[in-house]
Amino acid sequence: MIGHRGRGIQELLERLQDGLKRVFVTERPVVISTSSATGLMEAAVRNGVGSGKVLSLVNGAFSSRFGEIAMACGKETELWTVDWGRYHDPEQLDERLAKEDYDAVTLSHSETSTGVLQDLESIARVSARYPGVMLLVDSVTGVAGTEVRTDDWELDFVLTGSQKALALPPGLSFGVASEAMMDRSSVVTNKGYYFDLVPLMKALEASQTPSTPAVSLLYALEAQLERIRVEGIENRWSRHAAMQRATIDWVDEMQAEGVGVDVLAPPGYRSPTVTGLSLPDTISGPEVVAAMRDRGWVIGGGYARLKEKSVRIGHMGDHTVANLTELLEALGEVLR
Ligand SMILES: *Cc1c(COP(=O)(O)O)cnc(C)c1O
């Protein structure tokens, strides 16, 4: 360990910025929070929403959590819910934002509970037409696994966690706030203390943190950011896209054999980091997960209401097409 005040930690925090900026494709400082990603979802709401309303785009468990967080923070929250496994249409968002005033829109870029990828670039283009609306983006399974261009897309707050596509131990989360978001935060009251972005950003300017960071996790982050620099962020996105293609090709092959497996998310809206699969009637989600575990593989169960009928494969982080292909062979055996 090194002390959390002093040259050593300042130099470490300074070194981390370059790598983090590459991951978020931003010139803005990247806030490092000692919390899981849910903490920064709360920060998004507390700093980005004043006395106005929140429009919360809900299409699964995590986007639903974002809406719950807004409500738990005492914000007036309108849920725009579509079926789990579906996505939100940017044109309909435009209509909603034209009709009513909101302080912020929340969404999950890659909805990990289903494997749906929202069209974030188009959604951001719409939201940019409404300068008073902060676009608050949970990109926990987006950032570092699929294209996210924080500055180009004018995202007001985009966040991720350490343990998803960054493939780090849990315990840290990362977020970027636009200038507009910081302006909003500076006039919002009742932000609480720990997640107030104003002191977090102020400390960051001096390569410090307001409270003690998880120093050992920062060492891990430094090592991983170097690996990401060597791979290249766009190559990292491509590797994830290739893993997604391998999964979908495998589904096509299974179907050609008559096995009733399918991808939950519609074409064009499939996350490169996680695929939700609907299962044939002959086998349940928990049975598939258990059979895979017997073969030495860990896959995700279906989330909440999708538990019985689906499973999820997290093809993110440092995984490769080669080891994913082995996993899919095992899964094929189980389903056959
Ligand atoms: C995992 C996840 C979260 C929650 O992250 P924690 O680190 O558990 O707080 C939020 N949103 C999405 C899309 C996730 O995948």
mmCIF file of C-alpha atoms and ligand atoms in Angstrom:
data_model
loop_
_atom_site.group_PDB
_atom_site.id
_atom_site.type_symbol
_atom_site.label_atom_id
_atom_site.label_comp_id
_atom_site.label_asym_id
_atom_site.label_seq_id
_atom_site.Cartn_x
_atom_site.Cartn_y
_atom_site.Cartn_z
ATOM 1 C CA MET A 1 0.000 0.000 0.000
ATOM 2 C CA ILE A 2 0.884 3.641 -0.347
ATOM 3 C CA GLY A 3 -0.746 6.465 1.594
ATOM 4 C CA HIS A 4 -3.788 8.095 0.085
ATOM 5 C CA ARG A 5 -2.245 11.559 0.483
ATOM 6 C CA GLY A 6 1.083 12.379 -1.085
ATOM 7 C CA ARG A 7 3.135 12.248 -4.250
ATOM 8 C CA GLY A 8 2.871 8.505 -4.835
ATOM 9 C CA ILE A 9 -0.900 8.365 -5.113
ATOM 10 C CA GLN A 10 -1.024 11.633 -7.053
ATOM 11 C CA GLU A 11 1.366 10.269 -9.642
ATOM 12 C CA LEU A 12 -0.614 7.067 -9.880
ATOM 13 C CA LEU A 13 -3.914 8.938 -10.343
ATOM 14 C CA GLU A 14 -2.276 11.138 -12.955
ATOM 15 C CA ARG A 15 -0.959 8.143 -14.895
ATOM 16 C CA LEU A 16 -4.411 6.532 -14.897
ATOM 17 C CA GLN A 17 -6.079 9.477 -16.632
ATOM 18 C CA ASP A 18 -4.539 8.913 -20.077
ATOM 19 C CA GLY A 19 -5.646 5.306 -20.178
ATOM 20 C CA LEU A 20 -9.109 6.062 -18.870
ATOM 21 C CA LYS A 21 -9.588 8.841 -21.413
ATOM 22 C CA ARG A 22 -8.716 6.397 -24.178
ATOM 23 C CA VAL A 23 -11.337 3.975 -22.884
ATOM 24 C CA PHE A 24 -14.068 6.634 -22.808
ATOM 25 C CA VAL A 25 -12.770 8.393 -25.963
ATOM 26 C CA THR A 26 -12.831 11.717 -24.176
ATOM 27 C CA GLU A 27 -10.663 14.700 -23.401
ATOM 28 C CA ARG A 28 -12.594 15.247 -20.147
ATOM 29 C CA PRO A 29 -11.270 14.031 -16.795
ATOM 30 C CA VAL A 30 -12.511 10.583 -15.794
ATOM 31 C CA VAL A 31 -13.832 10.320 -12.251
ATOM 32 C CA ILE A 32 -12.749 7.212 -10.360
ATOM 33 C CA SER A 33 -15.260 6.251 -7.722
ATOM 34 C CA THR A 34 -14.616 3.768 -4.949
ATOM 35 C CA SER A 35 -18.003 2.159 -5.303
ATOM 36 C CA SER A 36 -19.628 -0.280 -7.622
ATOM 37 C CA ALA A 37 -21.275 1.145 -10.737
ATOM 38 C CA THR A 38 -24.596 1.560 -8.958
ATOM 39 C CA GLY A 39 -22.921 4.285 -6.898
ATOM 40 C CA LEU A 40 -22.221 6.320 -10.003
ATOM 41 C CA MET A 41 -25.759 5.702 -11.274
ATOM 42 C CA GLU A 42 -26.845 7.406 -8.078
ATOM 43 C CA ALA A 43 -24.283 10.158 -8.699
ATOM 44 C CA ALA A 44 -25.736 10.665 -12.185
ATOM 45 C CA VAL A 45 -29.191 11.293 -10.763
ATOM 46 C CA ARG A 46 -28.111 13.362 -7.768
ATOM 47 C CA ASN A 47 -25.954 15.711 -9.853
ATOM 48 C CA GLY A 48 -27.896 15.788 -13.099
ATOM 49 C CA VAL A 49 -31.422 16.325 -11.822
ATOM 50 C CA GLY A 50 -32.675 19.399 -10.000
ATOM 51 C CA SER A 51 -36.344 19.926 -9.231
ATOM 52 C CA GLY A 52 -37.402 18.796 -12.726
ATOM 53 C CA LYS A 53 -38.509 15.401 -13.928
ATOM 54 C CA VAL A 54 -36.574 12.330 -15.007
ATOM 55 C CA LEU A 55 -37.530 10.309 -18.059
ATOM 56 C CA SER A 56 -36.308 6.805 -17.399
ATOM 57 C CA LEU A 57 -35.973 4.428 -20.352
ATOM 58 C CA VAL A 58 -36.678 0.929 -19.053
ATOM 59 C CA ASN A 59 -36.141 -2.282 -21.042
ATOM 60 C CA GLY A 60 -34.698 -4.658 -18.458
ATOM 61 C CA ALA A 61 -33.389 -5.027 -14.919
ATOM 62 C CA PHE A 62 -30.568 -2.478 -14.902
ATOM 63 C CA SER A 63 -32.411 0.291 -16.715
ATOM 64 C CA SER A 64 -35.243 -0.365 -14.282
ATOM 65 C CA ARG A 65 -32.780 0.039 -11.412
ATOM 66 C CA PHE A 66 -31.798 3.447 -12.836
ATOM 67 C CA GLY A 67 -35.432 4.545 -12.588
ATOM 68 C CA GLU A 68 -35.667 3.177 -9.051
ATOM 69 C CA ILE A 69 -32.554 5.109 -8.080
ATOM 70 C CA ALA A 70 -34.100 8.320 -9.406
ATOM 71 C CA MET A 71 -37.219 7.679 -7.335
ATOM 72 C CA ALA A 72 -35.177 6.729 -4.256
ATOM 73 C CA CYS A 73 -33.365 10.063 -4.608
ATOM 74 C CA GLY A 74 -36.737 11.789 -4.435
ATOM 75 C CA LYS A 75 -36.889 12.781 -8.103
ATOM 76 C CA GLU A 76 -40.165 12.852 -9.974
ATOM 77 C CA THR A 77 -39.655 9.966 -12.379
ATOM 78 C CA GLU A 78 -41.558 8.948 -15.476
ATOM 79 C CA LEU A 79 -40.847 5.387 -16.547
ATOM 80 C CA TRP A 80 -40.948 4.741 -20.285
ATOM 81 C CA THR A 81 -41.113 0.982 -20.249
ATOM 82 C CA VAL A 82 -40.868 -1.296 -23.255
ATOM 83 C CA ASP A 83 -40.826 -5.104 -23.097
ATOM 84 C CA TRP A 84 -37.684 -6.746 -21.794
ATOM 85 C CA GLY A 85 -35.608 -7.609 -24.853
ATOM 86 C CA ARG A 86 -36.759 -4.529 -26.770
ATOM 87 C CA TYR A 87 -35.094 -1.132 -27.316
ATOM 88 C CA HIS A 88 -36.219 2.502 -27.362
ATOM 89 C CA ASP A 89 -36.888 4.336 -30.607
ATOM 90 C CA PRO A 90 -34.962 7.647 -30.849
ATOM 91 C CA GLU A 91 -37.789 9.305 -32.809
ATOM 92 C CA GLN A 92 -40.271 8.521 -30.066
ATOM 93 C CA LEU A 93 -37.793 9.969 -27.588
ATOM 94 C CA ASP A 94 -37.731 13.139 -29.659
ATOM 95 C CA GLU A 95 -41.530 13.359 -29.486
ATOM 96 C CA ARG A 96 -41.517 12.906 -25.726
ATOM 97 C CA LEU A 97 -38.808 15.488 -25.147
ATOM 98 C CA ALA A 98 -40.602 17.971 -27.422
ATOM 99 C CA LYS A 99 -43.853 17.548 -25.506
ATOM 100 C CA GLU A 100 -42.614 17.875 -21.945
ATOM 101 C CA ASP A 101 -39.768 19.326 -19.927
ATOM 102 C CA TYR A 102 -37.336 16.972 -18.274
ATOM 103 C CA ASP A 103 -34.123 17.536 -16.373
ATOM 104 C CA ALA A 104 -32.667 14.226 -17.464
ATOM 105 C CA VAL A 105 -33.035 10.989 -19.399
ATOM 106 C CA THR A 106 -31.636 7.758 -17.969
ATOM 107 C CA LEU A 107 -30.899 4.584 -19.883
ATOM 108 C CA SER A 108 -28.765 1.476 -19.912
ATOM 109 C CA HIS A 109 -26.688 1.443 -23.089
ATOM 110 C CA SER A 110 -26.128 -2.312 -23.002
ATOM 111 C CA GLU A 111 -28.930 -3.886 -20.963
ATOM 112 C CA THR A 112 -27.067 -6.788 -19.403
ATOM 113 C CA SER A 113 -30.211 -8.586 -18.246
ATOM 114 C CA THR A 114 -31.292 -9.235 -21.843
ATOM 115 C CA GLY A 115 -28.331 -8.440 -24.113
ATOM 116 C CA VAL A 116 -30.023 -5.502 -25.836
ATOM 117 C CA LEU A 117 -27.832 -2.662 -27.084
ATOM 118 C CA GLN A 118 -29.615 0.671 -27.364
ATOM 119 C CA ASP A 119 -28.756 2.885 -30.345
ATOM 120 C CA LEU A 120 -26.908 5.279 -28.071
ATOM 121 C CA GLU A 121 -25.483 7.448 -30.825
ATOM 122 C CA SER A 122 -28.949 8.212 -32.244
ATOM 123 C CA ILE A 123 -30.458 8.681 -28.790
ATOM 124 C CA ALA A 124 -27.651 11.098 -27.938
ATOM 125 C CA ARG A 125 -28.204 13.005 -31.172
ATOM 126 C CA VAL A 126 -31.841 13.512 -30.180
ATOM 127 C CA SER A 127 -31.044 14.479 -26.615
ATOM 128 C CA ALA A 128 -28.427 17.011 -27.791
ATOM 129 C CA ARG A 129 -31.300 19.019 -29.315
ATOM 130 C CA TYR A 130 -32.584 19.624 -25.771
ATOM 131 C CA PRO A 131 -29.743 21.348 -23.912
ATOM 132 C CA GLY A 132 -31.608 21.375 -20.594
ATOM 133 C CA VAL A 133 -31.915 17.584 -20.672
ATOM 134 C CA MET A 134 -28.981 15.686 -19.208
ATOM 135 C CA LEU A 135 -28.372 12.345 -20.900
ATOM 136 C CA LEU A 136 -27.322 9.955 -18.125
ATOM 137 C CA VAL A 137 -25.894 6.746 -19.512
ATOM 138 C CA ASP A 138 -25.285 3.489 -17.687
ATOM 139 C CA SER A 139 -22.769 1.942 -20.049
ATOM 140 C CA VAL A 140 -21.535 -0.647 -17.562
ATOM 141 C CA THR A 141 -21.397 -3.392 -20.205
ATOM 142 C CA GLY A 142 -20.812 -0.926 -23.034
ATOM 143 C CA VAL A 143 -17.652 1.026 -22.238
ATOM 144 C CA ALA A 144 -14.485 -0.932 -23.152
ATOM 145 C CA GLY A 145 -16.545 -3.533 -25.035
ATOM 146 C CA THR A 146 -18.379 -1.553 -27.691
ATOM 147 C CA GLU A 147 -18.135 1.832 -29.346
ATOM 148 C CA VAL A 148 -18.655 4.711 -26.930
ATOM 149 C CA ARG A 149 -17.515 8.177 -28.000
ATOM 150 C CA THR A 150 -18.198 10.315 -24.979
ATOM 151 C CA ASP A 151 -17.265 13.708 -26.436
ATOM 152 C CA ASP A 152 -18.392 13.202 -30.044
ATOM 153 C CA TRP A 153 -21.770 11.920 -28.905
ATOM 154 C CA GLU A 154 -22.093 14.658 -26.262
ATOM 155 C CA LEU A 155 -22.992 12.302 -23.453
ATOM 156 C CA ASP A 156 -23.654 14.284 -20.271
ATOM 157 C CA PHE A 157 -22.734 11.510 -17.910
ATOM 158 C CA VAL A 158 -21.513 8.075 -18.875
ATOM 159 C CA LEU A 159 -20.380 5.496 -16.371
ATOM 160 C CA THR A 160 -19.047 1.989 -16.126
ATOM 161 C CA GLY A 161 -17.834 -0.423 -13.451
ATOM 162 C CA SER A 162 -14.535 -2.219 -13.080
ATOM 163 C CA GLN A 163 -15.752 -5.805 -13.232
ATOM 164 C CA LYS A 164 -17.499 -5.967 -16.608
ATOM 165 C CA ALA A 165 -15.842 -5.230 -19.961
ATOM 166 C CA LEU A 166 -12.788 -3.810 -18.193
ATOM 167 C CA ALA A 167 -12.225 -7.264 -16.680
ATOM 168 C CA LEU A 168 -10.993 -5.972 -13.333
ATOM 169 C CA PRO A 169 -11.940 -7.005 -9.813
ATOM 170 C CA PRO A 170 -15.117 -5.316 -8.549
ATOM 171 C CA GLY A 171 -15.008 -2.209 -6.371
ATOM 172 C CA LEU A 172 -14.320 0.712 -8.684
ATOM 173 C CA SER A 173 -16.448 2.640 -11.113
ATOM 174 C CA PHE A 174 -15.639 5.322 -13.642
ATOM 175 C CA GLY A 175 -17.620 8.218 -15.047
ATOM 176 C CA VAL A 176 -17.276 11.231 -17.302
ATOM 177 C CA ALA A 177 -19.346 14.382 -16.796
ATOM 178 C CA SER A 178 -19.826 16.932 -19.588
ATOM 179 C CA GLU A 179 -19.431 20.644 -18.932
ATOM 180 C CA ALA A 180 -23.211 20.974 -19.034
ATOM 181 C CA MET A 181 -23.485 18.264 -16.404
ATOM 182 C CA MET A 182 -21.038 20.100 -14.159
ATOM 183 C CA ASP A 183 -22.993 23.335 -14.663
ATOM 184 C CA ARG A 184 -26.132 21.500 -13.651
ATOM 185 C CA SER A 185 -24.429 19.936 -10.655
ATOM 186 C CA SER A 186 -23.187 23.306 -9.438
ATOM 187 C CA VAL A 187 -26.766 24.583 -9.065
ATOM 188 C CA VAL A 188 -28.452 21.414 -7.819
ATOM 189 C CA THR A 189 -28.998 21.188 -4.065
ATOM 190 C CA ASN A 190 -29.401 18.133 -1.830
ATOM 191 C CA LYS A 191 -26.841 16.083 -3.701
ATOM 192 C CA GLY A 192 -25.710 14.260 -0.599
ATOM 193 C CA TYR A 193 -21.987 14.135 0.122
ATOM 194 C CA TYR A 194 -20.106 11.113 -1.222
ATOM 195 C CA PHE A 195 -21.256 11.369 -4.836
ATOM 196 C CA ASP A 196 -21.185 15.143 -5.259
ATOM 197 C CA LEU A 197 -19.349 15.610 -8.571
ATOM 198 C CA VAL A 198 -18.149 19.122 -7.769
ATOM 199 C CA PRO A 199 -15.634 18.110 -5.070
ATOM 200 C CA LEU A 200 -14.844 14.875 -6.948
ATOM 201 C CA MET A 201 -13.865 16.872 -10.060
ATOM 202 C CA LYS A 202 -12.059 19.503 -8.028
ATOM 203 C CA ALA A 203 -9.920 16.865 -6.327
ATOM 204 C CA LEU A 204 -9.313 15.194 -9.683
ATOM 205 C CA GLU A 205 -7.819 18.411 -11.071
ATOM 206 C CA ALA A 206 -5.132 18.101 -8.393
ATOM 207 C CA SER A 207 -4.846 14.320 -9.001
ATOM 208 C CA GLN A 208 -6.448 13.626 -5.655
ATOM 209 C CA THR A 209 -9.611 12.059 -4.308
ATOM 210 C CA PRO A 210 -11.856 13.588 -1.618
ATOM 211 C CA SER A 211 -11.816 10.364 0.414
ATOM 212 C CA THR A 212 -9.622 7.261 0.520
ATOM 213 C CA PRO A 213 -9.561 5.376 -2.789
ATOM 214 C CA ALA A 214 -9.188 1.578 -3.090
ATOM 215 C CA VAL A 215 -5.449 1.811 -3.690
ATOM 216 C CA SER A 216 -4.837 -1.850 -4.521
ATOM 217 C CA LEU A 217 -7.558 -1.780 -7.176
ATOM 218 C CA LEU A 218 -5.872 1.234 -8.735
ATOM 219 C CA TYR A 219 -2.746 -0.874 -9.237
ATOM 220 C CA ALA A 220 -4.858 -3.433 -11.068
ATOM 221 C CA LEU A 221 -6.448 -0.670 -13.115
ATOM 222 C CA GLU A 222 -3.059 0.656 -14.147
ATOM 223 C CA ALA A 223 -1.966 -2.784 -15.343
ATOM 224 C CA GLN A 224 -5.192 -3.329 -17.262
ATOM 225 C CA LEU A 225 -5.160 0.113 -18.887
ATOM 226 C CA GLU A 226 -1.699 -0.664 -20.210
ATOM 227 C CA ARG A 227 -2.985 -3.907 -21.732
ATOM 228 C CA ILE A 228 -5.873 -1.992 -23.283
ATOM 229 C CA ARG A 229 -3.453 0.603 -24.678
ATOM 230 C CA VAL A 230 -1.458 -2.185 -26.313
ATOM 231 C CA GLU A 231 -4.570 -3.833 -27.753
ATOM 232 C CA GLY A 232 -6.088 -0.495 -28.867
ATOM 233 C CA ILE A 233 -9.593 0.495 -27.830
ATOM 234 C CA GLU A 234 -11.037 0.073 -31.330
ATOM 235 C CA ASN A 235 -9.443 -3.372 -31.627
ATOM 236 C CA ARG A 236 -10.994 -4.194 -28.281
ATOM 237 C CA TRP A 237 -14.411 -3.207 -29.642
ATOM 238 C CA SER A 238 -13.721 -5.355 -32.742
ATOM 239 C CA ARG A 239 -12.761 -8.357 -30.629
ATOM 240 C CA HIS A 240 -16.063 -8.056 -28.778
ATOM 241 C CA ALA A 241 -17.948 -7.735 -32.073
ATOM 242 C CA ALA A 242 -16.211 -10.902 -33.276
ATOM 243 C CA MET A 243 -17.264 -12.760 -30.117
ATOM 244 C CA GLN A 244 -20.832 -11.649 -30.706
ATOM 245 C CA ARG A 245 -20.722 -12.854 -34.321
ATOM 246 C CA ALA A 246 -19.350 -16.217 -33.202
ATOM 247 C CA THR A 247 -22.260 -16.561 -30.763
ATOM 248 C CA ILE A 248 -24.884 -15.642 -33.332
ATOM 249 C CA ASP A 249 -23.356 -17.902 -36.002
ATOM 250 C CA TRP A 250 -23.504 -20.710 -33.460
ATOM 251 C CA VAL A 251 -27.204 -19.982 -32.841
ATOM 252 C CA ASP A 252 -27.821 -20.200 -36.601
ATOM 253 C CA GLU A 253 -26.049 -23.573 -36.715
ATOM 254 C CA MET A 254 -28.074 -24.850 -33.753
ATOM 255 C CA GLN A 255 -31.302 -23.779 -35.415
ATOM 256 C CA ALA A 256 -30.268 -25.478 -38.654
ATOM 257 C CA GLU A 257 -29.906 -28.669 -36.592
ATOM 258 C CA GLY A 258 -33.398 -28.148 -35.222
ATOM 259 C CA VAL A 259 -32.399 -27.033 -31.727
ATOM 260 C CA GLY A 260 -34.869 -24.385 -30.504
ATOM 261 C CA VAL A 261 -32.433 -21.789 -29.225
ATOM 262 C CA ASP A 262 -32.681 -18.118 -30.185
ATOM 263 C CA VAL A 263 -31.163 -14.707 -29.463
ATOM 264 C CA LEU A 264 -33.399 -12.575 -27.213
ATOM 265 C CA ALA A 265 -32.361 -9.235 -28.680
ATOM 266 C CA PRO A 266 -33.515 -8.276 -32.180
ATOM 267 C CA PRO A 267 -30.940 -7.958 -35.005
ATOM 268 C CA GLY A 268 -29.246 -4.562 -35.010
ATOM 269 C CA TYR A 269 -29.740 -4.169 -31.254
ATOM 270 C CA ARG A 270 -27.534 -6.933 -29.917
ATOM 271 C CA SER A 271 -24.865 -6.165 -27.392
ATOM 272 C CA PRO A 272 -21.305 -7.181 -28.340
ATOM 273 C CA THR A 273 -20.590 -7.967 -24.674
ATOM 274 C CA VAL A 274 -23.472 -10.189 -23.610
ATOM 275 C CA THR A 275 -25.956 -12.413 -25.410
ATOM 276 C CA GLY A 276 -29.243 -13.499 -23.878
ATOM 277 C CA LEU A 277 -30.452 -16.793 -25.330
ATOM 278 C CA SER A 278 -33.976 -18.145 -25.204
ATOM 279 C CA LEU A 279 -34.063 -21.894 -24.680
ATOM 280 C CA PRO A 280 -35.981 -24.837 -26.159
ATOM 281 C CA ASP A 281 -38.974 -25.952 -24.028
ATOM 282 C CA THR A 282 -37.178 -29.194 -23.184
ATOM 283 C CA ILE A 283 -34.664 -27.628 -20.787
ATOM 284 C CA SER A 284 -34.769 -24.802 -18.220
ATOM 285 C CA GLY A 285 -32.268 -21.998 -17.598
ATOM 286 C CA PRO A 286 -31.074 -23.350 -14.237
ATOM 287 C CA GLU A 287 -30.631 -26.835 -15.789
ATOM 288 C CA VAL A 288 -28.449 -25.425 -18.546
ATOM 289 C CA VAL A 289 -26.351 -23.406 -16.099
ATOM 290 C CA ALA A 290 -25.858 -26.503 -13.908
ATOM 291 C CA ALA A 291 -24.957 -28.753 -16.855
ATOM 292 C CA MET A 292 -22.416 -26.195 -18.045
ATOM 293 C CA ARG A 293 -20.960 -25.937 -14.562
ATOM 294 C CA ASP A 294 -20.508 -29.736 -14.575
ATOM 295 C CA ARG A 295 -18.465 -29.288 -17.748
ATOM 296 C CA GLY A 296 -16.332 -26.591 -16.119
ATOM 297 C CA TRP A 297 -17.977 -23.512 -17.624
ATOM 298 C CA VAL A 298 -19.707 -20.609 -15.913
ATOM 299 C CA ILE A 299 -22.487 -18.885 -17.821
ATOM 300 C CA GLY A 300 -25.110 -16.464 -16.573
ATOM 301 C CA GLY A 301 -28.579 -17.535 -15.671
ATOM 302 C CA GLY A 302 -31.517 -15.692 -17.138
ATOM 303 C CA TYR A 303 -32.222 -12.524 -15.195
ATOM 304 C CA ALA A 304 -35.217 -12.336 -12.850
ATOM 305 C CA ARG A 305 -38.354 -12.962 -14.905
ATOM 306 C CA LEU A 306 -36.274 -14.543 -17.692
ATOM 307 C CA LYS A 307 -34.682 -17.074 -15.332
ATOM 308 C CA GLU A 308 -36.572 -20.220 -16.406
ATOM 309 C CA LYS A 309 -36.556 -19.583 -20.129
ATOM 310 C CA SER A 310 -33.123 -18.143 -20.885
ATOM 311 C CA VAL A 311 -29.410 -18.040 -20.142
ATOM 312 C CA ARG A 312 -26.790 -15.385 -20.799
ATOM 313 C CA ILE A 313 -23.253 -15.560 -22.073
ATOM 314 C CA GLY A 314 -20.958 -12.740 -21.045
ATOM 315 C CA HIS A 315 -18.443 -12.561 -23.887
ATOM 316 C CA MET A 316 -16.666 -9.529 -22.584
ATOM 317 C CA GLY A 317 -13.472 -8.349 -21.004
ATOM 318 C CA ASP A 318 -10.408 -10.405 -21.815
ATOM 319 C CA HIS A 319 -12.253 -13.356 -23.341
ATOM 320 C CA THR A 320 -11.399 -14.437 -26.870
ATOM 321 C CA VAL A 321 -13.244 -15.966 -29.807
ATOM 322 C CA ALA A 322 -11.173 -19.115 -29.240
ATOM 323 C CA ASN A 323 -12.311 -19.772 -25.673
ATOM 324 C CA LEU A 324 -15.847 -18.678 -26.473
ATOM 325 C CA THR A 325 -15.936 -21.240 -29.292
ATOM 326 C CA GLU A 326 -15.043 -23.969 -26.797
ATOM 327 C CA LEU A 327 -17.811 -22.775 -24.509
ATOM 328 C CA LEU A 328 -20.340 -22.828 -27.350
ATOM 329 C CA GLU A 329 -19.331 -26.405 -28.245
ATOM 330 C CA ALA A 330 -20.080 -27.436 -24.675
ATOM 331 C CA LEU A 331 -23.354 -25.530 -24.710
ATOM 332 C CA GLY A 332 -24.296 -27.232 -27.963
ATOM 333 C CA GLU A 333 -23.801 -30.645 -26.327
ATOM 334 C CA VAL A 334 -25.973 -29.619 -23.400
ATOM 335 C CA LEU A 335 -28.804 -28.351 -25.585
ATOM 336 C CA ARG A 336 -28.706 -31.334 -27.961
HETATM 337 C C1 LIG B 1 -23.566 -4.851 -13.542
HETATM 338 C C2 LIG B 1 -24.385 -3.722 -14.026
HETATM 339 C C3 LIG B 1 -24.783 -2.659 -13.182
HETATM 340 C C4 LIG B 1 -24.494 -2.659 -11.711
HETATM 341 O O1 LIG B 1 -23.164 -2.669 -11.444
HETATM 342 P P1 LIG B 1 -22.631 -2.854 -9.938
HETATM 343 O O2 LIG B 1 -21.170 -2.798 -10.178
HETATM 344 O O3 LIG B 1 -23.124 -4.190 -9.455
HETATM 345 O O4 LIG B 1 -23.143 -1.737 -9.126
HETATM 346 C C5 LIG B 1 -25.503 -1.633 -13.712
HETATM 347 N N1 LIG B 1 -25.847 -1.621 -15.011
HETATM 348 C C6 LIG B 1 -25.503 -2.591 -15.848
HETATM 349 C C7 LIG B 1 -25.918 -2.499 -17.277
HETATM 350 C C8 LIG B 1 -24.766 -3.678 -15.386
HETATM 351 O O5 LIG B 1 -24.427 -4.674 -16.217
#
